Short mmCIF file of N, CA and C and ligand atoms in Angstrom, two decimals:
data_model
loop_
_atom_site.label_atom_id
_atom_site.label_comp_id
_atom_site.label_asym_id
_atom_site.label_seq_id
_atom_site.Cartn_x
_atom_site.Cartn_y
_atom_site.Cartn_z
N MET A 4 0.85 -1.20 0.00
CA MET A 4 0.00 0.00 0.00
C MET A 4 0.88 1.25 0.00
N GLU A 5 0.33 2.31 -0.53
CA GLU A 5 1.11 3.53 -0.68
C GLU A 5 0.36 4.72 -0.13
N GLY A 6 1.15 5.76 0.17
CA GLY A 6 0.54 6.99 0.65
C GLY A 6 1.51 8.13 0.52
N GLY A 7 1.11 9.29 1.01
CA GLY A 7 1.99 10.45 0.94
C GLY A 7 1.32 11.68 1.49
N CYS A 8 2.06 12.78 1.40
CA CYS A 8 1.59 14.05 1.98
C CYS A 8 0.77 14.84 0.96
N ASN A 9 0.25 15.95 1.39
CA ASN A 9 -0.59 16.76 0.52
C ASN A 9 0.14 17.34 -0.68
N CYS A 10 1.40 17.74 -0.50
CA CYS A 10 2.10 18.43 -1.61
C CYS A 10 2.86 17.49 -2.51
N GLY A 11 3.03 16.23 -2.09
CA GLY A 11 3.72 15.26 -2.94
C GLY A 11 5.21 15.15 -2.68
N ALA A 12 5.74 15.95 -1.77
CA ALA A 12 7.18 15.89 -1.47
C ALA A 12 7.55 14.58 -0.79
N ILE A 13 6.60 13.99 -0.09
CA ILE A 13 6.85 12.71 0.60
C ILE A 13 5.87 11.66 0.09
N ARG A 14 6.45 10.54 -0.34
CA ARG A 14 5.66 9.37 -0.73
C ARG A 14 6.24 8.17 0.01
N TYR A 15 5.37 7.24 0.35
CA TYR A 15 5.87 6.04 1.03
C TYR A 15 5.14 4.81 0.55
N ARG A 16 5.75 3.67 0.86
CA ARG A 16 5.17 2.38 0.51
C ARG A 16 5.32 1.45 1.71
N ILE A 17 4.31 0.66 1.96
CA ILE A 17 4.36 -0.34 3.03
C ILE A 17 4.16 -1.71 2.40
N GLU A 18 5.10 -2.60 2.69
CA GLU A 18 4.98 -3.98 2.19
C GLU A 18 4.16 -4.79 3.18
N GLY A 19 3.19 -5.52 2.67
CA GLY A 19 2.39 -6.40 3.53
C GLY A 19 1.33 -5.61 4.28
N GLU A 20 0.70 -6.32 5.20
CA GLU A 20 -0.40 -5.74 5.97
C GLU A 20 0.09 -5.26 7.32
N PRO A 21 -0.56 -4.23 7.89
CA PRO A 21 -0.16 -3.77 9.22
C PRO A 21 -0.43 -4.84 10.28
N ALA A 22 0.39 -4.82 11.34
CA ALA A 22 0.18 -5.74 12.46
C ALA A 22 -1.16 -5.43 13.13
N VAL A 23 -1.44 -4.14 13.24
CA VAL A 23 -2.71 -3.72 13.81
C VAL A 23 -2.98 -2.28 13.37
N VAL A 24 -4.25 -1.90 13.41
CA VAL A 24 -4.62 -0.52 13.14
C VAL A 24 -5.24 0.02 14.43
N ALA A 25 -4.62 1.04 14.98
CA ALA A 25 -5.05 1.55 16.28
C ALA A 25 -5.37 3.03 16.21
N ALA A 26 -6.50 3.40 16.81
CA ALA A 26 -6.83 4.81 16.94
C ALA A 26 -6.29 5.30 18.28
N CYS A 27 -5.53 6.42 18.23
CA CYS A 27 -4.96 6.95 19.47
C CYS A 27 -5.61 8.28 19.81
N HIS A 28 -6.15 8.32 21.06
CA HIS A 28 -6.88 9.51 21.49
C HIS A 28 -6.03 10.44 22.35
N CYS A 29 -4.72 10.20 22.43
CA CYS A 29 -3.91 11.05 23.30
C CYS A 29 -3.83 12.48 22.79
N GLN A 30 -3.55 13.39 23.69
CA GLN A 30 -3.57 14.81 23.31
C GLN A 30 -2.50 15.14 22.28
N ARG A 31 -1.38 14.44 22.36
CA ARG A 31 -0.29 14.71 21.42
C ARG A 31 -0.70 14.35 20.01
N CYS A 32 -1.33 13.20 19.84
CA CYS A 32 -1.81 12.80 18.52
C CYS A 32 -2.91 13.74 18.04
N ARG A 33 -3.71 14.18 18.99
CA ARG A 33 -4.80 15.09 18.65
C ARG A 33 -4.24 16.37 18.05
N ARG A 34 -3.27 16.94 18.74
CA ARG A 34 -2.67 18.19 18.25
C ARG A 34 -1.98 17.98 16.90
N GLN A 35 -1.23 16.88 16.82
CA GLN A 35 -0.48 16.69 15.59
C GLN A 35 -1.42 16.50 14.40
N SER A 36 -2.51 15.77 14.62
CA SER A 36 -3.41 15.48 13.51
C SER A 36 -4.37 16.64 13.24
N GLY A 37 -4.57 17.49 14.25
CA GLY A 37 -5.58 18.53 14.12
C GLY A 37 -6.98 17.98 14.17
N SER A 38 -7.10 16.71 14.58
CA SER A 38 -8.41 16.09 14.68
C SER A 38 -8.55 15.47 16.07
N MET A 39 -9.64 14.74 16.32
CA MET A 39 -9.91 14.28 17.68
C MET A 39 -9.12 13.04 18.05
N TYR A 40 -8.67 12.31 17.05
CA TYR A 40 -7.76 11.20 17.31
C TYR A 40 -7.00 10.89 16.03
N SER A 41 -5.98 10.07 16.19
CA SER A 41 -5.12 9.71 15.08
C SER A 41 -5.28 8.22 14.82
N VAL A 42 -5.40 7.83 13.55
CA VAL A 42 -5.46 6.41 13.22
C VAL A 42 -4.09 5.99 12.70
N ASN A 43 -3.51 5.03 13.40
CA ASN A 43 -2.14 4.61 13.12
C ASN A 43 -2.08 3.18 12.61
N LEU A 44 -1.32 2.99 11.52
CA LEU A 44 -0.99 1.65 11.06
C LEU A 44 0.28 1.24 11.77
N VAL A 45 0.20 0.18 12.56
CA VAL A 45 1.39 -0.29 13.26
C VAL A 45 2.08 -1.31 12.36
N VAL A 46 3.31 -0.97 11.93
CA VAL A 46 4.02 -1.83 10.99
C VAL A 46 5.47 -1.99 11.44
N SER A 47 6.13 -2.97 10.83
CA SER A 47 7.55 -3.18 11.08
C SER A 47 8.35 -2.10 10.33
N PRO A 48 9.41 -1.56 10.97
CA PRO A 48 10.20 -0.53 10.28
C PRO A 48 10.74 -1.01 8.94
N SER A 49 11.03 -2.32 8.84
CA SER A 49 11.62 -2.84 7.59
C SER A 49 10.60 -2.90 6.46
N ALA A 50 9.31 -2.81 6.78
CA ALA A 50 8.27 -2.87 5.76
C ALA A 50 7.99 -1.51 5.13
N PHE A 51 8.65 -0.48 5.67
CA PHE A 51 8.32 0.90 5.28
C PHE A 51 9.45 1.53 4.49
N THR A 52 9.15 2.05 3.32
CA THR A 52 10.15 2.82 2.56
C THR A 52 9.55 4.17 2.19
N MET A 53 10.39 5.19 2.23
CA MET A 53 9.90 6.56 2.02
C MET A 53 10.78 7.29 1.02
N GLU A 54 10.15 8.08 0.16
CA GLU A 54 10.87 9.04 -0.69
C GLU A 54 10.58 10.42 -0.16
N GLY A 55 11.62 11.25 -0.10
CA GLY A 55 11.46 12.59 0.45
C GLY A 55 11.97 12.64 1.87
N GLN A 56 12.21 13.83 2.35
CA GLN A 56 12.82 14.00 3.67
C GLN A 56 11.85 14.74 4.59
N PRO A 57 11.30 14.04 5.59
CA PRO A 57 10.37 14.73 6.49
C PRO A 57 11.09 15.58 7.52
N LYS A 58 10.39 16.50 8.09
CA LYS A 58 10.87 17.16 9.31
C LYS A 58 10.50 16.27 10.49
N VAL A 59 11.20 16.45 11.61
CA VAL A 59 10.96 15.60 12.77
C VAL A 59 10.75 16.47 14.00
N PHE A 60 9.68 16.19 14.71
CA PHE A 60 9.48 16.79 16.03
C PHE A 60 9.76 15.73 17.07
N GLU A 61 10.74 16.01 17.93
CA GLU A 61 11.07 15.07 19.00
C GLU A 61 10.15 15.37 20.17
N ASP A 62 9.15 14.52 20.31
CA ASP A 62 8.11 14.71 21.32
C ASP A 62 8.55 14.04 22.62
N ARG A 63 8.84 14.85 23.63
CA ARG A 63 9.33 14.28 24.90
C ARG A 63 8.25 14.23 25.98
N ASP A 64 7.07 14.71 25.65
CA ASP A 64 5.96 14.68 26.61
C ASP A 64 5.18 13.37 26.43
N THR A 65 5.80 12.27 26.86
CA THR A 65 5.21 10.96 26.64
C THR A 65 5.03 10.22 27.96
N THR A 66 4.11 9.26 27.99
CA THR A 66 3.87 8.52 29.22
C THR A 66 5.02 7.55 29.50
N SER A 67 5.67 7.05 28.44
CA SER A 67 6.77 6.10 28.63
C SER A 67 8.03 6.79 29.13
N GLY A 68 8.13 8.10 28.92
CA GLY A 68 9.36 8.80 29.25
C GLY A 68 10.36 8.76 28.10
N GLU A 69 10.10 7.90 27.13
CA GLU A 69 10.96 7.82 25.94
C GLU A 69 10.37 8.73 24.85
N PRO A 70 11.23 9.33 24.04
CA PRO A 70 10.70 10.26 23.04
C PRO A 70 9.92 9.56 21.93
N VAL A 71 9.01 10.28 21.33
CA VAL A 71 8.36 9.85 20.10
C VAL A 71 8.80 10.84 19.02
N PHE A 72 9.37 10.30 17.94
CA PHE A 72 9.83 11.16 16.85
C PHE A 72 8.71 11.27 15.83
N ARG A 73 8.08 12.43 15.82
CA ARG A 73 6.91 12.62 14.96
C ARG A 73 7.35 13.27 13.65
N GLU A 74 7.27 12.50 12.59
CA GLU A 74 7.72 12.99 11.28
C GLU A 74 6.55 13.56 10.49
N PHE A 75 6.83 14.67 9.82
CA PHE A 75 5.79 15.32 9.03
C PHE A 75 6.44 16.03 7.85
N CYS A 76 5.64 16.34 6.85
CA CYS A 76 6.17 17.05 5.70
C CYS A 76 6.42 18.51 6.08
N GLY A 77 7.66 18.97 5.90
CA GLY A 77 8.00 20.34 6.24
C GLY A 77 7.43 21.36 5.29
N ASP A 78 6.96 20.91 4.13
CA ASP A 78 6.39 21.84 3.15
C ASP A 78 4.88 22.02 3.33
N CYS A 79 4.17 20.92 3.55
CA CYS A 79 2.70 21.03 3.62
C CYS A 79 2.15 20.66 5.00
N GLY A 80 2.96 20.04 5.86
CA GLY A 80 2.53 19.78 7.23
C GLY A 80 1.84 18.47 7.48
N SER A 81 1.64 17.66 6.45
CA SER A 81 0.96 16.37 6.68
C SER A 81 1.79 15.50 7.63
N PRO A 82 1.18 14.96 8.68
CA PRO A 82 1.89 14.00 9.54
C PRO A 82 2.03 12.68 8.80
N ILE A 83 3.21 12.05 8.92
CA ILE A 83 3.47 10.84 8.13
C ILE A 83 3.72 9.62 9.02
N ARG A 84 4.66 9.75 9.95
CA ARG A 84 5.11 8.56 10.67
C ARG A 84 5.59 8.95 12.05
N SER A 85 5.40 8.07 13.03
CA SER A 85 5.99 8.23 14.35
C SER A 85 6.92 7.07 14.64
N ILE A 86 8.13 7.41 15.12
CA ILE A 86 9.10 6.41 15.54
C ILE A 86 9.14 6.45 17.06
N LEU A 87 8.99 5.28 17.69
CA LEU A 87 8.86 5.22 19.14
C LEU A 87 10.21 4.93 19.78
N GLY A 88 10.67 5.86 20.60
CA GLY A 88 11.92 5.63 21.33
C GLY A 88 11.81 4.44 22.26
N SER A 89 10.59 4.10 22.66
CA SER A 89 10.38 3.01 23.61
C SER A 89 10.28 1.65 22.94
N ASN A 90 10.17 1.61 21.61
CA ASN A 90 9.98 0.32 20.92
C ASN A 90 10.47 0.43 19.47
N ALA A 91 11.66 -0.11 19.24
CA ALA A 91 12.28 -0.01 17.91
C ALA A 91 11.69 -1.02 16.93
N ASP A 92 10.82 -1.92 17.42
CA ASP A 92 10.29 -2.98 16.56
C ASP A 92 9.09 -2.55 15.74
N ILE A 93 8.51 -1.41 16.11
CA ILE A 93 7.32 -0.95 15.38
C ILE A 93 7.43 0.54 15.06
N ILE A 94 6.74 0.93 14.00
CA ILE A 94 6.52 2.35 13.72
C ILE A 94 5.03 2.55 13.54
N ALA A 95 4.61 3.79 13.65
CA ALA A 95 3.20 4.12 13.46
C ALA A 95 3.08 5.04 12.25
N VAL A 96 2.34 4.58 11.25
CA VAL A 96 2.13 5.38 10.04
C VAL A 96 0.72 5.95 10.09
N LYS A 97 0.62 7.24 9.80
CA LYS A 97 -0.68 7.92 9.90
C LYS A 97 -1.60 7.47 8.78
N ALA A 98 -2.64 6.72 9.14
CA ALA A 98 -3.47 6.04 8.15
C ALA A 98 -4.21 7.00 7.22
N GLY A 99 -4.42 8.22 7.69
CA GLY A 99 -5.12 9.20 6.86
C GLY A 99 -4.32 9.65 5.65
N THR A 100 -3.02 9.31 5.63
CA THR A 100 -2.19 9.68 4.48
C THR A 100 -2.13 8.58 3.43
N LEU A 101 -2.81 7.45 3.68
CA LEU A 101 -2.85 6.38 2.68
C LEU A 101 -3.65 6.84 1.46
N ASP A 102 -3.22 6.37 0.30
CA ASP A 102 -4.01 6.66 -0.90
C ASP A 102 -5.39 6.03 -0.79
N ASP A 103 -5.44 4.83 -0.18
CA ASP A 103 -6.71 4.12 -0.03
C ASP A 103 -6.86 3.58 1.38
N PRO A 104 -7.35 4.41 2.30
CA PRO A 104 -7.45 3.96 3.71
C PRO A 104 -8.68 3.11 3.99
N ASP A 105 -9.55 2.91 3.00
CA ASP A 105 -10.82 2.22 3.25
C ASP A 105 -10.70 0.92 4.04
N PRO A 106 -9.73 0.05 3.72
CA PRO A 106 -9.71 -1.25 4.42
C PRO A 106 -9.24 -1.18 5.87
N TYR A 107 -8.82 -0.02 6.34
CA TYR A 107 -8.09 0.02 7.61
C TYR A 107 -8.83 0.73 8.74
N ALA A 108 -9.99 0.21 9.04
CA ALA A 108 -10.72 0.69 10.21
C ALA A 108 -9.96 0.30 11.46
N PRO A 109 -9.94 1.15 12.50
CA PRO A 109 -9.21 0.79 13.72
C PRO A 109 -9.76 -0.48 14.36
N ALA A 110 -8.84 -1.39 14.73
CA ALA A 110 -9.22 -2.62 15.43
C ALA A 110 -9.28 -2.39 16.93
N LEU A 111 -8.61 -1.33 17.39
CA LEU A 111 -8.65 -0.99 18.81
C LEU A 111 -8.39 0.50 19.00
N HIS A 112 -8.81 0.98 20.15
CA HIS A 112 -8.64 2.39 20.50
C HIS A 112 -7.79 2.50 21.75
N VAL A 113 -6.77 3.36 21.71
CA VAL A 113 -5.87 3.52 22.87
C VAL A 113 -5.91 4.95 23.40
N PHE A 114 -5.47 5.08 24.63
CA PHE A 114 -5.52 6.35 25.36
C PHE A 114 -6.94 6.96 25.37
N THR A 115 -7.90 6.06 25.61
CA THR A 115 -9.28 6.54 25.64
C THR A 115 -9.56 7.40 26.88
N ARG A 116 -8.62 7.40 27.85
CA ARG A 116 -8.80 8.31 28.99
C ARG A 116 -8.73 9.77 28.53
N SER A 117 -8.15 10.00 27.33
CA SER A 117 -8.09 11.36 26.78
C SER A 117 -9.15 11.58 25.71
N ARG A 118 -10.05 10.62 25.53
CA ARG A 118 -11.05 10.73 24.47
C ARG A 118 -11.91 11.99 24.64
N VAL A 119 -12.13 12.68 23.55
CA VAL A 119 -13.04 13.82 23.55
C VAL A 119 -14.46 13.29 23.72
N ALA A 120 -15.23 13.96 24.57
CA ALA A 120 -16.52 13.40 25.02
C ALA A 120 -17.46 13.04 23.87
N TRP A 121 -17.46 13.80 22.80
CA TRP A 121 -18.44 13.53 21.74
C TRP A 121 -17.96 12.54 20.70
N VAL A 122 -16.73 12.04 20.86
CA VAL A 122 -16.24 11.01 19.94
C VAL A 122 -16.79 9.66 20.37
N GLU A 123 -17.53 9.00 19.48
CA GLU A 123 -18.10 7.71 19.80
C GLU A 123 -17.24 6.59 19.23
N ILE A 124 -16.97 5.60 20.05
CA ILE A 124 -16.21 4.43 19.62
C ILE A 124 -17.21 3.31 19.35
N PRO A 125 -17.09 2.67 18.19
CA PRO A 125 -18.07 1.62 17.85
C PRO A 125 -18.13 0.54 18.93
N GLU A 126 -19.33 0.12 19.23
CA GLU A 126 -19.54 -0.89 20.26
C GLU A 126 -18.80 -2.17 19.90
N GLY A 127 -18.14 -2.78 20.86
CA GLY A 127 -17.44 -4.03 20.62
C GLY A 127 -15.99 -3.84 20.21
N THR A 128 -15.59 -2.61 19.91
CA THR A 128 -14.18 -2.36 19.57
C THR A 128 -13.37 -2.22 20.86
N PRO A 129 -12.31 -3.01 21.02
CA PRO A 129 -11.52 -2.95 22.25
C PRO A 129 -10.97 -1.55 22.53
N GLN A 130 -11.04 -1.17 23.80
CA GLN A 130 -10.54 0.14 24.22
C GLN A 130 -9.53 -0.04 25.34
N PHE A 131 -8.53 0.83 25.33
CA PHE A 131 -7.53 0.80 26.39
C PHE A 131 -7.37 2.20 26.94
N ASP A 132 -7.36 2.27 28.24
CA ASP A 132 -7.21 3.52 28.97
C ASP A 132 -5.94 4.26 28.52
N ALA A 133 -4.85 3.53 28.39
CA ALA A 133 -3.58 4.10 27.93
C ALA A 133 -3.09 3.19 26.79
N ASN A 134 -1.86 2.68 26.90
CA ASN A 134 -1.38 1.72 25.91
C ASN A 134 -1.82 0.31 26.30
N PRO A 135 -2.12 -0.56 25.31
CA PRO A 135 -2.48 -1.94 25.67
C PRO A 135 -1.29 -2.67 26.29
N GLY A 136 -1.57 -3.56 27.15
CA GLY A 136 -0.53 -4.39 27.78
C GLY A 136 0.03 -3.68 28.93
ZN1 LIG B 213 4.04 17.72 1.66
ZN1 LIG B 214 -1.26 9.22 20.61
#
């Protein structure tokens, strides 16, 4: 699957299917996305290839205490990928930047303790107060 930013400076490709698709309601994702939550494709770093050079915000206001490197297009501002200082085995790709996000409804919702009151989570979808596990 492929995706990219609004201006076209950044394009990426993901080989295979994501391990999971998770909606994150934390305030940091909210601000970065400009929306009420962020939908993330959790994938292996080796499955992800990118053309173009993103800007990086080193986000140190995290619950793990480890930084999250939030990559975005420096020209148009689209958020692209987060690299987790706490877990080198996974990256989070912003699902809204996929060319075709239709198949990737969130399988679970995380940091629902920060959920905005009017955001409804579909019944039966697993929810986690913070991170699962
Ligand atoms: Zn761009
Ligand atoms: Zn988040």
